CSV table of C-alpha atoms in Angstrom, one decimal:
chain,number,residue,atom,x,y,z
O,1038,MET,CA,-40.4,-28.4,-7.7
O,1039,PRO,CA,-37.9,-30.8,-7.9
O,1040,TYR,CA,-34.6,-30.0,-6.4
O,1041,GLU,CA,-30.9,-31.0,-6.0
O,1042,PRO,CA,-29.8,-32.7,-3.4
O,1043,PRO,CA,-27.2,-31.2,-1.3
O,1044,THR,CA,-23.5,-32.4,-1.7
O,1045,HIS,CA,-20.2,-32.9,0.2
O,1046,THR,CA,-18.7,-30.3,-2.9
O,1047,VAL,CA,-17.8,-27.7,-1.3
O,1048,GLU,CA,-16.6,-29.2,1.9
O,1049,ARG,CA,-14.3,-31.9,-0.3
O,1050,SER,CA,-12.8,-29.5,-2.1
O,1051,LEU,CA,-11.9,-27.6,1.1
O,1052,ARG,CA,-10.6,-30.0,2.3
O,1053,ALA,CA,-8.9,-30.4,-0.9
O,1054,THR,CA,-7.6,-27.4,-1.1
O,1055,THR,CA,-6.7,-26.1,2.7
O,1056,GLY,CA,-6.1,-29.7,4.6
O,1057,ALA,CA,-9.2,-29.0,6.2
O,1058,LYS,CA,-10.6,-31.9,8.6
O,1059,ILE,CA,-13.4,-30.1,9.9
O,1060,VAL,CA,-15.8,-28.2,7.6
O,1061,ALA,CA,-18.9,-25.9,9.8
O,1062,GLY,CA,-21.9,-24.9,7.1
O,1063,VAL,CA,-23.3,-22.4,9.3
O,1064,ASP,CA,-26.5,-20.2,8.4
O,1065,GLU,CA,-29.2,-17.9,9.5
O,1066,VAL,CA,-32.9,-17.1,10.3
O,1067,GLY,CA,-34.2,-13.9,11.5
O,1068,ARG,CA,-32.8,-11.2,9.1
O,1069,GLY,CA,-35.5,-9.7,8.0
O,1070,ALA,CA,-37.8,-9.8,11.0
O,1071,TRP,CA,-38.7,-6.6,13.2
O,1072,ALA,CA,-39.2,-8.6,16.2
O,1073,GLY,CA,-37.1,-12.5,17.7
O,1074,PRO,CA,-32.9,-12.1,17.5
O,1075,VAL,CA,-30.8,-13.4,14.1
O,1076,THR,CA,-30.1,-17.0,15.2
O,1077,VAL,CA,-27.6,-18.8,13.9
O,1078,CYS,CA,-27.1,-22.2,13.2
O,1079,ALA,CA,-22.9,-23.7,12.7
O,1080,ALA,CA,-22.9,-27.7,11.8
O,1081,VAL,CA,-20.7,-30.0,11.5
O,1082,THR,CA,-21.5,-32.8,9.2
O,1083,GLY,CA,-18.2,-34.7,8.0
O,1084,LEU,CA,-19.1,-36.5,5.3
O,1085,ARG,CA,-21.8,-39.0,5.6
O,1086,ARG,CA,-25.0,-39.3,3.8
O,1087,PRO,CA,-27.7,-36.5,4.7
O,1088,PRO,CA,-31.3,-37.9,5.8
O,1089,ALA,CA,-33.8,-38.0,3.3
O,1090,GLY,CA,-35.7,-34.8,1.5
O,1091,LEU,CA,-33.2,-32.3,3.6
O,1092,THR,CA,-32.5,-28.8,1.4
O,1093,ASP,CA,-32.4,-25.7,2.4
O,1094,SER,CA,-34.8,-24.9,5.2
O,1095,LYS,CA,-37.2,-22.8,3.7
O,1096,LEU,CA,-38.1,-25.7,0.9
O,1097,ILE,CA,-39.5,-27.1,3.2
O,1098,THR,CA,-42.9,-27.3,4.6
O,1099,PRO,CA,-43.4,-26.6,8.8
O,1100,LYS,CA,-44.2,-29.9,9.6
O,1101,ARG,CA,-41.4,-30.9,7.7
O,1102,ARG,CA,-38.7,-28.7,9.4
O,1103,ALA,CA,-40.1,-29.7,12.7
O,1104,GLU,CA,-39.7,-34.2,11.9
O,1105,LEU,CA,-36.6,-33.3,10.3
O,1106,ALA,CA,-34.3,-31.1,12.8
O,1107,PRO,CA,-35.1,-33.5,15.6
O,1108,VAL,CA,-33.8,-36.3,13.1
O,1109,LEU,CA,-30.4,-33.9,12.1
O,1110,GLU,CA,-29.7,-32.4,15.4
O,1111,SER,CA,-28.6,-36.0,16.4
O,1112,TRP,CA,-27.4,-36.8,12.9
O,1113,VAL,CA,-24.8,-33.9,12.8
O,1114,THR,CA,-21.6,-35.1,14.3
O,1115,ALA,CA,-21.8,-31.4,16.0
O,1116,TYR,CA,-24.1,-28.3,16.2
O,1117,GLY,CA,-23.9,-25.3,17.9
O,1118,ILE,CA,-27.1,-21.4,18.2
O,1119,GLY,CA,-26.4,-18.5,18.2
O,1120,ASP,CA,-28.0,-15.9,18.9
O,1121,ALA,CA,-28.2,-12.1,18.3
O,1122,SER,CA,-31.0,-10.2,20.1
O,1123,PRO,CA,-33.3,-6.9,18.9
O,1124,GLN,CA,-31.0,-5.1,21.2
O,1125,GLU,CA,-28.2,-5.7,19.7
O,1126,ILE,CA,-28.7,-6.1,16.4
O,1127,ASP,CA,-29.7,-2.1,17.5
O,1128,ASP,CA,-26.7,-1.0,19.4
O,1129,LEU,CA,-24.5,-2.8,16.2
O,1130,GLY,CA,-26.4,-3.1,12.5
O,1131,MET,CA,-27.4,-7.0,10.8
O,1132,THR,CA,-23.6,-7.6,9.4
O,1133,ALA,CA,-22.9,-6.6,13.3
O,1134,ALA,CA,-24.5,-8.7,15.4
O,1135,LEU,CA,-24.8,-11.6,12.5
O,1136,ARG,CA,-21.2,-12.2,13.3
O,1137,LEU,CA,-21.1,-11.8,16.9
O,1138,ALA,CA,-24.9,-15.0,16.6
O,1139,ALA,CA,-21.8,-16.9,14.8
O,1140,VAL,CA,-19.3,-16.6,16.8
O,1141,ARG,CA,-21.5,-17.7,18.9
O,1142,ALA,CA,-22.4,-21.1,17.3
O,1143,LEU,CA,-19.2,-21.6,16.5
O,1144,GLU,CA,-17.9,-21.5,20.1
O,1145,ALA,CA,-21.1,-23.8,21.2
O,1146,LEU,CA,-19.3,-26.2,18.7
O,1147,PRO,CA,-16.7,-29.2,20.7
O,1148,VAL,CA,-13.6,-28.5,18.7
O,1149,ARG,CA,-13.3,-25.4,16.4
O,1150,PRO,CA,-13.6,-25.2,12.6
O,1151,ASP,CA,-10.8,-25.3,11.1
O,1152,ALA,CA,-13.4,-23.7,8.1
O,1153,VAL,CA,-16.3,-22.3,7.3
O,1154,ILE,CA,-18.9,-22.8,4.6
O,1155,LEU,CA,-21.0,-19.1,5.0
O,1156,ASP,CA,-24.7,-19.0,2.8
O,1157,GLY,CA,-24.2,-16.5,0.8
O,1158,LYS,CA,-21.8,-13.8,-1.1
O,1159,HIS,CA,-21.6,-11.5,2.6
O,1160,ASP,CA,-18.4,-12.8,4.4
O,1161,TYR,CA,-19.8,-11.6,8.1
O,1162,LEU,CA,-17.2,-13.6,10.1
O,1163,GLY,CA,-13.9,-12.4,8.1
O,1164,SER,CA,-11.1,-13.3,10.3
O,1165,PRO,CA,-9.6,-15.4,12.3
O,1166,TRP,CA,-11.8,-17.8,10.3
O,1167,GLN,CA,-11.0,-19.2,7.2
O,1168,VAL,CA,-14.5,-19.2,5.3
O,1169,ARG,CA,-15.9,-20.0,1.5
O,1170,THR,CA,-19.2,-17.8,0.6
O,1171,VAL,CA,-21.4,-20.1,-1.3
O,1172,ILE,CA,-24.2,-18.8,-3.0
O,1173,LYS,CA,-28.0,-20.3,-2.3
O,1174,GLY,CA,-25.5,-22.9,0.2
O,1175,ASP,CA,-28.8,-23.4,1.9
O,1176,GLN,CA,-29.7,-25.5,-0.9
O,1177,SER,CA,-26.8,-26.6,-2.2
O,1178,CYS,CA,-24.2,-28.0,0.5
O,1179,VAL,CA,-25.4,-30.8,3.5
O,1180,ALA,CA,-23.9,-28.9,5.9
O,1181,VAL,CA,-25.6,-25.5,5.5
O,1182,ALA,CA,-28.8,-26.6,4.7
O,1183,ALA,CA,-29.0,-28.3,7.6
O,1184,ALA,CA,-28.0,-25.6,9.6
O,1185,SER,CA,-30.8,-23.3,8.2
O,1186,VAL,CA,-33.0,-26.2,9.0
O,1187,ILE,CA,-31.6,-26.6,13.2
O,1188,ALA,CA,-31.8,-22.5,13.0
O,1189,LYS,CA,-35.4,-22.3,11.4
O,1190,VAL,CA,-37.1,-25.0,14.0
O,1191,ARG,CA,-34.9,-23.1,17.0
O,1192,ARG,CA,-36.1,-20.2,16.0
O,1193,ASP,CA,-39.8,-20.5,15.3
O,1194,ALA,CA,-40.2,-22.6,19.1
O,1195,MET,CA,-38.4,-19.3,20.2
O,1196,MET,CA,-40.6,-16.7,18.4
O,1197,ALA,CA,-44.2,-18.9,19.4
O,1198,GLU,CA,-42.5,-19.2,22.9
O,1199,LEU,CA,-42.5,-15.4,22.9
O,1200,GLY,CA,-45.7,-15.1,21.4
O,1201,ALA,CA,-47.1,-17.4,24.0
O,1202,GLN,CA,-45.9,-15.5,26.8
O,1203,LYS,CA,-47.3,-13.0,27.4
O,1204,ALA,CA,-51.2,-11.5,26.9
O,1205,GLU,CA,-50.5,-7.9,25.1
O,1206,TYR,CA,-48.4,-10.4,22.7
O,1207,ALA,CA,-51.1,-12.4,21.6
O,1208,ASP,CA,-51.9,-9.5,19.2
O,1209,PHE,CA,-48.7,-10.0,17.1
O,1210,ALA,CA,-49.2,-13.4,16.3
O,1211,PHE,CA,-45.2,-14.5,16.2
O,1212,GLU,CA,-46.0,-17.6,16.9
O,1213,ALA,CA,-47.2,-17.5,13.0
O,1214,ASN,CA,-44.3,-15.4,12.0
O,1215,ALA,CA,-41.7,-15.4,13.7
O,1216,GLY,CA,-41.3,-11.6,14.6
O,1217,TYR,CA,-41.3,-11.1,10.9
O,1218,PRO,CA,-44.5,-8.5,8.7
O,1219,SER,CA,-47.3,-9.7,8.2
O,1220,PRO,CA,-50.9,-8.0,7.8
O,1221,VAL,CA,-51.6,-9.2,11.6
O,1222,HIS,CA,-47.8,-8.3,13.1
O,1223,ARG,CA,-48.8,-4.9,10.6
O,1224,ALA,CA,-52.3,-4.1,12.7
O,1225,ALA,CA,-51.2,-5.0,16.6
O,1226,LEU,CA,-47.5,-2.6,15.6
O,1227,GLU,CA,-50.5,0.4,14.7
O,1228,GLU,CA,-52.2,-0.8,17.5
O,1229,ARG,CA,-49.8,-1.7,20.7
O,1230,GLY,CA,-46.4,-0.4,19.2
O,1231,PRO,CA,-43.6,-2.3,19.3
O,1232,THR,CA,-42.5,-4.6,22.7
O,1233,ALA,CA,-39.4,-4.8,24.2
O,1234,HIS,CA,-38.3,-7.3,21.5
O,1235,HIS,CA,-39.0,-5.6,18.7
O,1236,ARG,CA,-35.5,-4.0,16.3
O,1237,LEU,CA,-37.0,0.5,16.7
O,1238,SER,CA,-33.2,1.4,14.0
O,1239,TRP,CA,-35.0,-0.3,11.6
O,1240,SER,CA,-37.3,1.7,9.6
O,1241,TYR,CA,-40.2,-0.2,10.0
O,1242,LEU,CA,-41.1,2.3,12.2
O,1243,ASP,CA,-41.1,5.5,9.8
O,1244,ALA,CA,-45.1,4.6,8.7
O,1245,LEU,CA,-45.8,4.7,12.3
O,1246,PRO,CA,-46.3,8.0,13.5
O,1247,ARG,CA,-47.9,7.9,16.6
O,1248,TRP,CA,-44.8,5.5,17.9
O,1249,GLN,CA,-42.3,6.9,15.6
O,1250,HIS,CA,-40.4,8.4,19.2
O,1251,LEU,CA,-39.5,4.8,19.9
O,1252,LYS,CA,-37.0,5.0,17.0
O,1253,LYS,CA,-33.2,4.2,18.1
O,1254,VAL,CA,-30.9,6.5,16.0
O,1255,ARG,CA,-27.6,4.0,15.4
O,1256,PHE,CA,-25.0,3.0,15.8
O,1257,SER,CA,-21.9,3.0,18.4
O,1258,ALA,CA,-17.8,4.7,16.3
O,1259,GLU,CA,-17.0,0.9,16.1
O,1260,ALA,CA,-19.9,-1.0,14.4
O,1261,ALA,CA,-20.3,2.5,11.8
O,1262,ALA,CA,-16.3,2.1,11.0
O,1263,LEU,CA,-17.4,-2.3,9.9
O,1264,GLU,CA,-20.5,-0.9,7.5
O,1265,SER,CA,-18.6,1.2,6.1
O,1266,GLY,CA,-15.9,-1.1,5.2
O,1267,GLY,CA,-17.7,-2.6,2.4
O,1268,GLN,CA,-19.6,-4.7,4.4
O,1269,LEU,CA,-23.2,-3.1,4.3
O,1270,GLY,CA,-26.0,-4.8,3.5
O,1271,PHE,CA,-28.5,-7.1,5.1
O,1272,ASP,CA,-30.4,-3.8,7.1
O,1273,PHE,CA,-34.0,-3.1,6.3
C-alpha cells in the first residue's frame, strides 16, 4: 500500500514556536514483547532530505530494515540508544521503564536536545524534557522514523544474539520472534518455563499453571505512584 514519506513538518513547527535548535525524534521497540528489554532510540536529523524509503520500521521488510539501518546511522546528525531490562520492567512497570530507557537514549546523545518528538499520544518522558507527542510519528516525522528503524534493528540483533548464546534458548526462537509471542515461543514457555530474560510480572504467566509460582507482583511504591498519576496504558 502506498504511503506518504515522513517530513520535517513537526520539527519545523517546534523550531518556529519554541525556538528549539536541536530536536530529537524518539521511538521505542519491544513494549509488547514477553522477553528481552524495551529499547529506545533518540535520533537527531536536522532538516536534511532523508534516505529513500524511510518510514515506520513496521512497514519495512526485515531485509530492507537491515540495509537501511547502517545508512541511517551514518546519515543522522547523532543518535543514542537506551534499554530497560526485563528486571527493570518488572520492578518499575512499563511506563517508568520506557521513561528510563528514553532518558538513557537522550543522555547518550552528544548534545542535549532542546525538544523531543515522541511517537504516540502518551508523554511517558515528561519534565524536564520539552515533548511534542505525535500519533504515528514514526510514519510522519523523519527523526522519529529514523529512530524507529535504528531501534528495531538493534533490538532484533540483540535478541538473535541472545538466542544463539545458550543452547537452552534455541527452543524459544528469539531470532525469529525477538521475544514477542508466537506459537513457537508459547510452546517453549509451556515446556521449559521462562528464562532469565523474560518479563515475570506479565499476565502470560497466568496461562501457564506450571510456572505461575514465578510470577512477580509489581511495583515499588514510587512506580505505583507514577502509574496512578495517569500514565497507565502500556502494560500487557
